[in-house]
Coordinates of C-alpha atoms in Angstrom, one line a residue:
Chain A
M1 CA 103.9 145.9 80.7
A2 CA 102.2 145.6 83.7
V3 CA 99.7 148.7 83.6
K4 CA 98.8 146.4 80.4
Y5 CA 98.1 143.9 83.1
K6 CA 96.4 145.3 85.1
M7 CA 94.5 147.2 82.6
K8 CA 93.2 143.3 81.1
K9 CA 92.1 141.8 84.3
T10 CA 88.1 141.1 83.6
P11 CA 86.0 140.3 86.3
G12 CA 86.4 136.8 85.3
D13 CA 89.7 136.9 86.0
I14 CA 89.3 138.6 89.5
V15 CA 86.7 135.7 90.3
F16 CA 89.7 132.8 89.0
T17 CA 92.4 135.1 90.5
V18 CA 89.8 134.7 94.5
I19 CA 89.6 131.1 93.2
N20 CA 93.2 130.2 93.3
Y21 CA 94.1 131.8 96.5
I22 CA 91.4 129.9 98.4
I23 CA 92.4 127.3 96.8
L24 CA 96.8 127.2 96.9
T25 CA 96.0 128.6 100.7
A26 CA 94.2 125.3 100.7
V27 CA 96.7 123.3 99.4
L28 CA 99.1 125.6 102.1
L29 CA 96.5 124.2 105.0
A30 CA 96.6 120.8 104.3
V31 CA 100.1 120.0 103.8
L32 CA 101.2 123.1 107.5
Y33 CA 98.6 121.7 109.4
P34 CA 99.8 118.4 110.4
L35 CA 103.0 119.2 111.3
W36 CA 102.5 121.7 113.3
F37 CA 99.6 119.3 115.1
I38 CA 102.8 117.4 115.9
L39 CA 104.6 120.3 117.5
I40 CA 102.3 121.4 119.8
A41 CA 100.9 118.1 120.8
S42 CA 104.7 117.5 121.8
F43 CA 104.5 121.8 124.3
S44 CA 101.1 119.0 125.6
D45 CA 99.7 117.7 128.4
P46 CA 99.1 113.9 126.4
N47 CA 96.3 113.1 128.2
L48 CA 94.7 116.6 126.4
V49 CA 95.8 115.3 122.8
T50 CA 94.3 112.2 123.1
L51 CA 91.1 114.0 124.8
G52 CA 91.1 115.5 121.8
K53 CA 91.6 119.2 123.4
V54 CA 95.1 120.2 121.6
L55 CA 93.7 120.6 117.6
F56 CA 94.7 124.3 116.7
K57 CA 97.3 125.7 120.2
P58 CA 99.4 124.0 122.7
A59 CA 97.5 122.6 125.9
G60 CA 98.9 122.3 129.4
V61 CA 101.8 123.0 128.4
T62 CA 104.9 121.3 129.3
L63 CA 108.4 120.1 128.4
E64 CA 108.1 117.0 129.8
G65 CA 108.7 115.3 126.8
Y66 CA 112.0 116.5 125.9
K67 CA 112.8 116.4 128.6
K68 CA 112.5 112.7 128.3
V69 CA 114.2 112.9 124.7
F70 CA 117.3 113.9 126.1
E71 CA 117.5 111.3 128.5
Y72 CA 116.9 108.4 126.1
S73 CA 120.4 107.1 125.3
Q74 CA 120.0 105.4 122.3
V75 CA 117.6 108.4 120.8
W76 CA 121.1 109.9 121.2
T77 CA 123.8 107.3 120.0
G78 CA 121.6 107.0 117.1
F79 CA 121.8 110.8 116.2
R80 CA 125.4 109.8 116.3
N81 CA 125.7 106.9 114.7
S82 CA 123.7 109.0 111.2
V83 CA 126.0 111.5 111.3
I84 CA 128.9 109.8 111.0
Y85 CA 127.1 107.0 108.7
T86 CA 125.4 110.2 106.3
V87 CA 129.3 112.0 105.9
I88 CA 131.0 109.0 104.3
Y89 CA 128.6 108.2 102.8
T90 CA 127.7 111.5 101.3
F91 CA 131.8 111.7 100.1
L92 CA 131.7 109.0 98.6
S93 CA 128.4 108.7 97.1
T94 CA 129.2 112.2 95.7
Y95 CA 132.6 110.9 94.2
L96 CA 131.4 108.1 92.6
V97 CA 128.5 109.7 91.0
L98 CA 131.2 112.6 89.8
T99 CA 133.2 110.6 87.7
G100 CA 130.3 108.2 86.8
G101 CA 128.2 111.1 85.2
Y102 CA 132.4 112.6 83.7
F103 CA 132.9 109.7 81.9
L104 CA 129.5 109.0 80.5
V105 CA 129.7 112.5 78.6
R106 CA 133.2 111.6 77.2
K107 CA 131.9 109.7 74.5
D108 CA 135.2 109.8 72.7
V109 CA 136.7 107.3 74.6
I110 CA 136.3 103.9 73.5
G111 CA 134.2 101.5 75.4
N112 CA 132.3 104.3 76.4
G113 CA 128.9 103.3 74.5
F114 CA 129.7 99.8 76.2
I115 CA 130.5 101.1 80.0
T116 CA 127.3 103.3 80.0
G117 CA 124.6 100.4 79.0
F118 CA 126.4 98.6 81.7
F119 CA 125.7 101.1 84.0
M120 CA 122.1 101.5 82.8
F121 CA 120.6 98.2 82.2
T122 CA 121.0 98.6 86.0
M123 CA 117.8 100.9 86.3
F124 CA 115.7 98.3 84.5
F125 CA 116.9 95.4 86.6
S126 CA 118.3 94.1 89.7
G127 CA 120.3 90.9 91.1
G128 CA 117.0 91.3 93.5
L129 CA 116.4 91.3 97.3
I130 CA 118.1 87.8 98.4
P131 CA 121.2 88.0 96.1
T132 CA 122.2 91.7 96.8
F133 CA 122.1 90.6 100.3
L134 CA 124.2 87.7 100.4
V135 CA 127.1 89.6 98.1
V136 CA 126.9 91.3 101.3
E137 CA 126.8 88.7 104.0
K138 CA 129.6 87.2 101.6
L139 CA 132.3 90.2 102.0
G140 CA 131.1 89.9 105.7
M141 CA 129.8 93.5 106.0
V142 CA 126.1 92.8 107.4
D143 CA 126.2 94.8 111.0
S144 CA 129.8 96.0 110.3
M145 CA 128.6 100.3 109.4
W146 CA 130.1 99.3 106.1
S147 CA 126.7 97.9 104.9
V148 CA 124.8 100.4 104.8
I149 CA 127.1 102.7 103.4
I150 CA 128.8 101.2 100.4
P151 CA 126.2 98.7 98.6
G152 CA 123.7 101.9 98.2
A153 CA 126.3 104.3 97.6
V154 CA 125.7 105.0 93.6
S155 CA 122.5 105.8 92.0
V156 CA 123.2 106.0 88.1
Y157 CA 120.1 108.5 88.3
N158 CA 122.0 110.8 90.1
M159 CA 125.2 109.9 87.4
I160 CA 122.5 111.1 84.9
I161 CA 122.3 114.6 86.3
A162 CA 125.9 114.8 87.0
R163 CA 126.3 113.5 83.1
S164 CA 123.2 116.5 81.8
F165 CA 124.9 119.3 84.2
F166 CA 128.5 118.3 83.4
Q167 CA 127.4 118.4 78.1
T168 CA 126.6 122.2 79.3
T169 CA 128.8 123.8 81.6
I170 CA 132.1 122.0 80.5
P171 CA 133.0 122.7 76.9
K172 CA 134.6 120.3 75.1
E173 CA 137.5 123.1 74.1
L174 CA 138.5 123.8 77.4
R175 CA 139.8 120.0 77.4
E176 CA 141.1 119.7 73.8
A177 CA 143.3 123.2 74.8
S178 CA 144.3 121.1 78.4
E179 CA 145.0 118.5 76.1
L180 CA 147.5 120.6 73.4
D181 CA 149.3 121.3 77.2
G182 CA 149.7 117.8 78.4
C183 CA 147.2 118.2 80.7
S184 CA 146.2 114.3 81.7
N185 CA 142.5 113.3 81.9
I186 CA 142.3 112.5 84.9
R187 CA 144.3 116.0 86.0
F188 CA 141.2 117.7 84.0
F189 CA 139.2 115.9 86.0
F190 CA 140.3 117.3 89.7
S191 CA 141.7 120.4 88.5
V192 CA 139.5 122.0 85.5
V193 CA 135.8 119.9 86.0
I194 CA 135.3 120.1 89.6
P195 CA 136.6 123.4 90.3
L196 CA 133.5 124.3 87.8
S197 CA 130.7 122.3 88.9
T198 CA 130.4 124.1 92.3
T199 CA 127.0 124.0 91.4
I200 CA 125.9 120.3 90.9
I201 CA 128.0 119.0 93.5
A202 CA 126.1 120.9 96.3
V203 CA 123.4 119.2 94.8
L204 CA 124.6 115.9 94.7
A205 CA 125.9 116.3 97.9
L206 CA 122.1 117.6 99.8
F207 CA 120.4 114.4 97.7
H208 CA 122.9 112.3 98.8
A209 CA 122.8 113.8 102.4
V210 CA 119.1 113.6 102.2
A211 CA 118.8 110.1 101.5
E212 CA 121.1 108.5 103.8
W213 CA 119.7 110.3 106.9
N214 CA 116.0 108.8 105.8
A215 CA 117.1 105.8 105.3
Y216 CA 115.8 102.6 107.7
F217 CA 115.2 99.8 105.0
D218 CA 119.6 98.9 104.7
A219 CA 119.7 99.4 108.4
M220 CA 117.3 96.8 109.3
I221 CA 118.4 93.9 107.1
Y222 CA 122.3 94.6 107.6
L223 CA 123.1 96.1 111.1
K224 CA 122.5 92.8 113.7
S225 CA 123.9 95.0 117.2
S226 CA 121.8 98.3 118.6
K227 CA 124.7 100.4 119.1
K228 CA 124.8 100.9 115.8
A229 CA 121.3 101.2 114.5
P230 CA 121.1 105.2 113.3
L231 CA 118.7 107.5 114.2
Q232 CA 116.4 106.2 111.7
I233 CA 115.8 103.1 113.2
V234 CA 115.8 104.4 116.7
L235 CA 112.6 106.1 116.0
R236 CA 111.0 103.1 114.0
D237 CA 111.8 100.7 117.0
I238 CA 109.7 104.3 119.3
L239 CA 107.2 105.5 116.8
I240 CA 106.2 102.4 115.1
M241 CA 106.6 99.3 116.8
N242 CA 106.0 100.8 120.5
E243 CA 109.4 99.2 121.7
V244 CA 110.0 101.6 124.6
D245 CA 112.9 101.7 126.4
S246 CA 112.2 99.8 129.6
S247 CA 114.2 102.7 131.2
M248 CA 112.6 104.9 130.7
H249 CA 109.4 104.0 132.4
M250 CA 111.5 103.6 135.9
D251 CA 108.7 106.0 138.0
A252 CA 105.6 104.8 135.5
A253 CA 103.6 102.7 137.9
S254 CA 100.2 102.5 135.9
M255 CA 100.3 100.9 132.1
D256 CA 98.5 103.9 131.3
E257 CA 101.2 105.9 132.1
R258 CA 103.6 104.1 130.7
Q259 CA 101.0 104.8 127.6
R260 CA 101.4 108.6 128.5
I261 CA 105.1 108.9 128.5
S262 CA 105.1 107.1 124.5
D263 CA 102.5 109.0 123.5
M264 CA 104.6 112.1 124.8
L265 CA 107.7 111.1 123.1
K266 CA 106.1 110.5 119.8
Y267 CA 105.4 114.0 119.3
V268 CA 108.4 115.2 120.9
L269 CA 110.4 112.2 118.5
I270 CA 109.6 113.3 115.6
I271 CA 109.9 116.6 116.0
V272 CA 113.7 116.1 116.7
S273 CA 114.7 113.9 114.4
S274 CA 113.5 117.0 112.4
I275 CA 115.1 119.7 113.3
P276 CA 118.5 119.0 111.6
M277 CA 116.5 119.2 108.2
L278 CA 113.4 122.1 108.9
I279 CA 117.4 124.4 110.9
L280 CA 119.0 123.8 106.9
Y281 CA 115.9 123.9 104.9
P282 CA 115.8 127.0 103.4
F283 CA 119.3 126.8 102.9
I284 CA 119.1 123.5 100.2
Q285 CA 115.0 123.1 99.1
K286 CA 116.7 125.8 96.0
H287 CA 119.8 122.9 95.2
F288 CA 117.0 120.5 94.9
V289 CA 115.0 123.2 92.4
Q290 CA 117.8 122.9 90.7
G291 CA 118.6 119.0 90.2
V292 CA 115.5 118.5 89.8
M293 CA 115.7 121.1 86.6
I294 CA 119.3 119.9 85.5
G295 CA 117.7 116.0 85.6
S296 CA 115.3 116.8 83.5
V297 CA 117.1 118.7 80.4
K298 CA 117.2 114.8 78.5
G299 CA 121.0 114.2 77.6
Chain B
M1 CA 130.4 103.9 37.2
A2 CA 130.2 105.4 40.5
K3 CA 131.7 102.0 42.2
E4 CA 134.6 102.2 39.0
K5 CA 135.4 105.5 40.7
K6 CA 135.9 104.4 45.0
K7 CA 137.4 101.0 43.5
K8 CA 140.3 103.5 42.1
T9 CA 140.6 105.3 44.7
R10 CA 141.2 102.6 47.2
T11 CA 143.1 100.8 45.7
P12 CA 146.0 103.0 46.0
L13 CA 145.6 103.9 49.3
N14 CA 144.9 99.9 50.9
S15 CA 148.5 99.5 49.4
S16 CA 149.9 101.8 51.0
E17 CA 148.7 102.5 54.6
L18 CA 147.1 100.7 56.8
T19 CA 143.8 98.7 55.7
G20 CA 140.3 99.8 56.8
W21 CA 140.5 97.3 59.9
K22 CA 143.8 98.0 61.0
R23 CA 143.2 101.9 60.2
K24 CA 139.9 101.2 62.6
R25 CA 143.0 99.0 65.6
L26 CA 146.0 101.4 65.4
G27 CA 142.8 104.2 66.7
Y28 CA 141.4 102.2 69.2
K29 CA 145.4 101.8 70.6
L30 CA 145.6 105.4 69.9
N31 CA 142.6 106.4 71.6
F32 CA 144.0 103.9 74.7
Q33 CA 147.4 105.7 74.8
K34 CA 145.6 109.0 75.5
N35 CA 142.3 108.3 78.0
W36 CA 143.5 104.9 79.5
D37 CA 142.8 107.0 83.2
M38 CA 139.1 107.4 82.0
Y39 CA 139.3 104.0 83.0
L40 CA 141.8 104.3 85.7
L41 CA 139.0 107.5 87.3
I42 CA 136.1 105.2 86.9
L43 CA 138.1 102.0 88.4
P44 CA 136.3 101.8 92.0
L45 CA 132.6 102.9 89.4
L46 CA 133.3 99.6 87.3
I47 CA 134.5 97.2 91.1
Y48 CA 131.3 98.8 92.5
F49 CA 129.2 97.9 89.8
I50 CA 130.6 94.7 89.3
I51 CA 130.3 93.2 93.4
F52 CA 126.8 95.3 94.0
R53 CA 124.7 95.4 91.1
Y54 CA 126.0 92.3 88.7
A55 CA 127.4 89.7 91.0
P56 CA 123.4 89.6 92.4
M57 CA 122.2 89.4 89.2
Y58 CA 124.8 86.1 88.8
G59 CA 123.2 85.4 92.3
V60 CA 119.8 85.1 91.0
Q61 CA 120.4 81.6 89.6
I62 CA 118.7 80.5 93.7
A63 CA 115.3 81.0 92.5
F64 CA 116.1 78.3 90.6
R65 CA 117.9 76.1 93.0
K66 CA 117.7 74.5 96.2
Y67 CA 119.6 76.9 98.2
R68 CA 121.1 75.5 101.1
A69 CA 124.6 78.1 102.7
A70 CA 126.8 74.9 103.4
D71 CA 126.7 74.3 99.3
G72 CA 127.2 77.8 98.2
I73 CA 125.4 79.1 95.1
R74 CA 126.6 76.7 92.3
G75 CA 126.7 73.7 94.4
S76 CA 122.6 73.4 95.5
Q77 CA 120.6 71.6 94.1
W78 CA 119.0 72.3 91.0
V79 CA 114.8 72.1 91.1
G80 CA 113.4 74.2 88.1
L81 CA 110.6 76.8 87.6
A82 CA 109.4 74.5 91.3
N83 CA 110.2 77.4 93.3
F84 CA 108.3 80.1 90.5
K85 CA 105.2 77.1 91.0
R86 CA 104.7 77.1 94.8
F87 CA 104.1 81.5 94.3
F88 CA 102.2 80.8 91.3
S89 CA 100.1 78.3 94.5
N90 CA 100.1 79.3 97.0
Y91 CA 97.0 80.8 98.5
Q92 CA 98.5 84.5 98.9
F93 CA 99.4 84.5 95.6
K94 CA 96.0 86.0 94.2
Q95 CA 96.2 88.6 97.1
I96 CA 99.4 89.7 96.8
I97 CA 99.9 90.6 93.6
R98 CA 95.6 92.8 93.4
N99 CA 97.3 94.4 96.2
T100 CA 100.5 95.1 94.5
L101 CA 98.2 96.5 91.6
T102 CA 95.6 97.9 93.2
L103 CA 98.5 100.9 95.3
S104 CA 100.5 100.9 92.1
F105 CA 96.9 102.2 90.3
M106 CA 95.5 103.4 92.2
G107 CA 99.1 105.5 92.9
L108 CA 99.2 106.7 90.0
L109 CA 95.9 107.4 88.8
L110 CA 95.2 109.2 91.6
G111 CA 98.8 110.7 92.0
F112 CA 99.1 111.7 88.9
L113 CA 97.0 114.5 88.1
P114 CA 98.1 116.8 91.3
P115 CA 101.0 118.3 90.0
I116 CA 100.2 119.1 87.4
I117 CA 97.0 121.1 88.5
F118 CA 98.5 122.3 91.4
A119 CA 101.3 124.0 88.8
L120 CA 99.3 125.2 87.1
L121 CA 97.4 126.9 89.1
L122 CA 100.6 127.8 91.2
N123 CA 101.8 129.8 87.2
Q124 CA 98.5 131.7 87.1
M125 CA 99.4 133.5 90.4
D126 CA 101.5 137.1 89.8
N127 CA 105.7 136.0 91.6
G128 CA 104.9 137.1 94.7
K129 CA 105.6 136.1 98.5
F130 CA 102.5 134.0 98.6
R131 CA 103.8 131.9 95.8
K132 CA 106.7 132.2 97.2
L133 CA 106.1 131.2 100.2
V134 CA 103.0 128.5 98.5
Q135 CA 105.9 126.9 96.6
T136 CA 108.5 126.1 99.2
I137 CA 106.6 124.8 102.0
S138 CA 104.6 122.1 98.9
Y139 CA 107.5 120.3 98.8
L140 CA 108.2 120.8 102.4
P141 CA 107.4 117.2 102.8
H142 CA 109.2 115.2 100.3
F143 CA 111.5 115.6 103.7
I144 CA 110.4 113.7 105.7
S145 CA 111.7 110.5 106.1
T146 CA 110.0 107.4 105.8
V147 CA 109.5 106.1 109.2
V148 CA 108.8 110.2 109.9
M149 CA 105.8 110.3 108.0
V150 CA 104.6 107.3 108.7
S151 CA 105.2 107.6 112.3
I152 CA 102.7 110.6 111.4
L153 CA 100.4 108.9 109.7
F154 CA 99.8 106.7 112.7
V155 CA 99.6 110.0 115.6
F156 CA 97.3 112.2 112.9
L157 CA 95.2 109.1 111.8
S158 CA 94.9 107.6 115.7
P159 CA 91.4 105.9 116.6
T160 CA 92.0 107.2 119.7
S161 CA 93.8 111.1 119.8
G162 CA 94.0 111.4 115.5
P163 CA 92.8 115.5 114.8
L164 CA 91.1 113.6 111.5
N165 CA 88.9 111.3 113.1
K166 CA 88.4 114.1 115.9
L167 CA 86.8 116.5 113.3
I168 CA 84.8 113.2 112.2
E169 CA 82.9 113.5 115.0
F170 CA 82.9 116.8 115.4
F171 CA 80.5 116.5 112.2
G172 CA 78.9 113.9 113.9
G173 CA 80.7 110.8 111.8
E174 CA 81.7 107.4 113.8
A175 CA 85.6 107.0 114.5
R176 CA 87.3 105.1 112.2
N177 CA 90.7 103.6 112.4
F178 CA 92.7 103.9 109.3
M179 CA 95.5 101.9 110.2
G180 CA 94.1 99.0 110.8
S181 CA 90.5 98.5 108.2
P182 CA 91.9 97.0 105.1
T183 CA 89.3 99.2 102.7
L184 CA 91.0 102.1 104.3
F185 CA 94.0 101.3 103.8
P186 CA 94.5 102.0 99.7
W187 CA 93.9 105.8 100.6
V188 CA 96.1 106.4 103.6
Y189 CA 98.7 105.2 101.0
V190 CA 98.2 107.0 98.2
L191 CA 97.0 110.0 99.6
S192 CA 98.7 110.6 102.0
G193 CA 101.6 109.4 99.3
I194 CA 99.8 112.9 97.6
W195 CA 100.3 115.1 100.5
Q196 CA 104.2 114.1 100.8
G197 CA 105.4 114.1 96.2
M198 CA 102.8 116.7 95.6
G199 CA 104.6 120.1 96.3
Y200 CA 108.5 118.1 94.3
S201 CA 106.8 116.5 91.9
A202 CA 105.1 119.9 91.0
I203 CA 108.5 120.9 90.9
I204 CA 109.2 120.1 87.1
Y205 CA 106.2 121.5 85.7
I206 CA 106.2 124.6 87.3
A207 CA 109.9 125.2 85.8
S208 CA 109.2 123.7 82.6
L209 CA 105.6 126.9 82.2
T210 CA 108.1 129.4 82.9
S211 CA 109.4 128.9 79.6
V212 CA 106.5 130.0 77.5
S213 CA 106.4 133.0 75.6
P214 CA 105.3 135.8 76.8
E215 CA 104.3 136.3 73.4
Y216 CA 100.9 133.6 73.8
Y217 CA 99.7 134.8 76.4
E218 CA 99.7 138.8 74.9
A219 CA 98.5 137.0 72.1
A220 CA 96.1 135.7 73.4
M221 CA 95.2 138.6 75.6
V222 CA 94.5 141.4 72.8
D223 CA 92.3 137.8 71.1
G224 CA 90.2 138.9 75.0
A225 CA 91.1 134.9 76.4
S226 CA 90.6 135.5 79.9
K227 CA 92.8 133.9 82.7
F228 CA 91.6 130.3 82.5
Q229 CA 91.3 130.5 78.6
R230 CA 94.9 131.0 78.5
M231 CA 95.4 128.6 80.7
I232 CA 93.7 125.9 79.2
H233 CA 94.8 127.4 75.6
I234 CA 98.5 127.5 76.3
D235 CA 99.8 126.4 79.2
I236 CA 98.1 122.9 79.0
P237 CA 99.3 121.6 75.4
F238 CA 102.6 124.0 76.6
L239 CA 103.2 120.8 78.7
V240 CA 102.1 117.7 76.7
P241 CA 104.9 117.3 75.7
M242 CA 106.5 116.7 79.9
I243 CA 103.6 115.1 80.7
T244 CA 103.2 111.9 78.8
T245 CA 107.3 111.9 79.6
M246 CA 105.6 111.7 83.0
F247 CA 103.1 109.4 82.2
I248 CA 105.2 107.1 80.9
L249 CA 108.3 106.5 83.6
S250 CA 105.2 106.1 86.0
A251 CA 103.8 103.6 84.1
G252 CA 106.5 102.1 83.0
R253 CA 107.3 101.3 87.3
I254 CA 103.9 100.6 87.7
M255 CA 105.2 97.0 88.9
S256 CA 108.2 98.1 91.1
I257 CA 106.1 99.8 94.2
G258 CA 108.5 99.9 96.7
Y259 CA 108.9 98.3 100.9
E260 CA 109.6 101.4 102.7
K261 CA 106.3 103.4 103.0
T262 CA 103.5 99.7 103.3
F263 CA 106.2 97.8 105.5
L264 CA 105.5 100.1 108.0
M265 CA 102.5 100.6 107.9
Q266 CA 101.5 97.4 108.0
T267 CA 99.4 96.6 110.9
P268 CA 97.7 93.1 111.6
L269 CA 94.5 94.4 110.6
N270 CA 96.0 95.1 107.7
I271 CA 97.8 92.9 106.3
S272 CA 95.3 91.5 104.1
A273 CA 95.7 94.6 101.8
S274 CA 99.4 95.5 102.7
E275 CA 100.6 92.8 101.5
I276 CA 102.4 93.2 98.6
I277 CA 105.3 91.5 96.7
S278 CA 108.3 93.3 98.1
T279 CA 107.0 93.4 101.6
Y280 CA 106.3 89.3 101.0
V281 CA 109.7 88.8 99.2
Y282 CA 111.5 91.0 102.2
K283 CA 109.7 88.5 104.9
V284 CA 109.8 85.2 103.2
G285 CA 113.1 86.5 102.2
L286 CA 115.0 87.3 105.1
I287 CA 112.5 86.9 107.9
N288 CA 111.7 82.8 107.6
S289 CA 115.0 82.8 105.5
D290 CA 113.9 80.7 102.4
F291 CA 116.1 82.4 100.3
S292 CA 114.8 80.5 97.1
Y293 CA 112.0 80.8 97.5
S294 CA 111.8 84.7 97.7
A295 CA 114.5 85.3 95.1
A296 CA 112.3 83.9 92.9
V297 CA 109.1 85.6 93.7
S298 CA 111.4 88.8 93.4
L299 CA 112.9 87.3 89.8
F300 CA 109.2 87.3 89.2
N301 CA 109.1 91.4 89.8
N302 CA 111.6 92.4 88.2
V303 CA 111.3 91.0 84.6
I304 CA 107.7 92.3 84.5
N305 CA 109.1 95.3 85.4
L306 CA 111.4 94.7 82.6
I307 CA 108.7 93.9 80.2
L308 CA 107.1 96.4 81.3
I309 CA 109.6 99.3 80.8
L310 CA 110.5 98.2 77.4
T311 CA 107.0 97.2 76.3
V312 CA 106.4 101.0 77.4
N313 CA 109.5 102.6 75.6
W314 CA 108.4 100.4 72.4
I315 CA 105.2 101.8 72.5
T316 CA 106.4 105.8 73.4
R317 CA 109.1 104.8 69.8
R318 CA 106.4 104.4 68.1
M319 CA 105.1 107.4 68.7
S320 CA 107.1 109.9 69.0
R321 CA 110.8 109.0 69.4
E322 CA 111.9 112.2 71.6
N323 CA 109.8 110.7 74.2
A324 CA 110.9 107.5 75.1
L325 CA 113.7 106.7 77.2
W326 CA 116.4 105.7 74.3

């Protein structure tokens, strides 16, 4: 077969393949270059970066920026908070979404149609920002860690992904058999469905973990005290609002020097905050691909 | 004849056993006895939806009231459509709607094709290391948080130290303040969105293309079709149903553009192009504490979204049932 393919390669096909290589290489470089630039800038003398001397490889290599970030206590508080929020959120959301997804496949349970509609409707209509805020406020969750965990805990879209998975992997016969053995639904869910669903559990857990790790909006709305701020909020203050903690400038005499430190912190922070993801990326990316594919099967 | 027969067989059943209605009720009862624990399983979920999804919908009525925290939701004075009128007559109204639509339509028009083209080209590559590398790297940016993404934009596009401006200057152009220009704002927004999302959006197309039967290619090759022709005449028609579905989904979301990225990209210089409905809702609501007005603006937006989704789905259903969402 392979030989046959090769033999059929006409000059036109070769030209096509070459152009294809060129385009895809261009795409590859376009995706990588901005990231590469930040990486080399984080190791370079910020003055040289400003002058445009750092474009392809680092210049005036220094680890000063990394040292500064290590001394920046707010960053580490944020890091710790983000880890805590992400772990709790991931467990809670994944559990809730799995139960919901399993309920959705149980068409035999009365009220299934109604409850499915009850869930789905929220995908198309919501109370909006302020009414939601008022509810969270009324529950006394403002400025508590639960405000960034619970209000956004359930995604109906992920529930549908879970449903698509259950539809294809949990045969009806399995349930009917265990029903005859007197197995309750809850027991069936925990001791049969869950063990058979490691694939979807991995996918959902990663979806949730990445979403929570990257989220900033709920934290911006609900968390008032900076001690509770997750990493993304700390990053936003430094990177976008340009609010660098004044203690970082203690030894900086001039405005220029301050700007220099802020610039350096920016590059380093982007890298440091992305490191957990970059380390995990090779291992988790295939689960995301899987998730997208499971989700694309319409139930 | 047939009717008479039916009647005859039904009568004895009715008299000796349960009527249809009672039988149905017994069915429900038995079903509930067997499955009541399914409700127990999703009880936390039901509570969640009632509190965090439906209670806010109840609270939407503050859009028609003059909400004061001391009076509560139902105690606040009813003002009818006053909040909506205020929004429609606001000097910013036209601009906000225009900005929202500009970002959405540009995002849809410019962002829709690249993932498809990327998937088609990648699919023509032999299954080698290069193909795998390109695909894996292509969806890396998807995992970057919005905050970091926007920071990268500020750094990368900086008029003084950003490499893009260095490149422009190198070719004799003039450095531009990309993040401070209302005319450039939609471009920066949309193109960075493509940079971040293209690879991830392509996954679904790439996956789908792997299921094209090789027999089609073989038959086409026998007929002397080139690689390019095979792509045009086999791959593209194969993707059409999926493309339609994806397009419908995007079209239905045209007014529901997210605030997360836009909000962070806003600078005082580009605000005339970057203020959209959702960022406006946030500002008037949580910064100015104008709760009722903010709720009215977002209700207006949500109702339009709902109508769009329903319309798009209705049209799709009429065209082809299987592509419709429900």
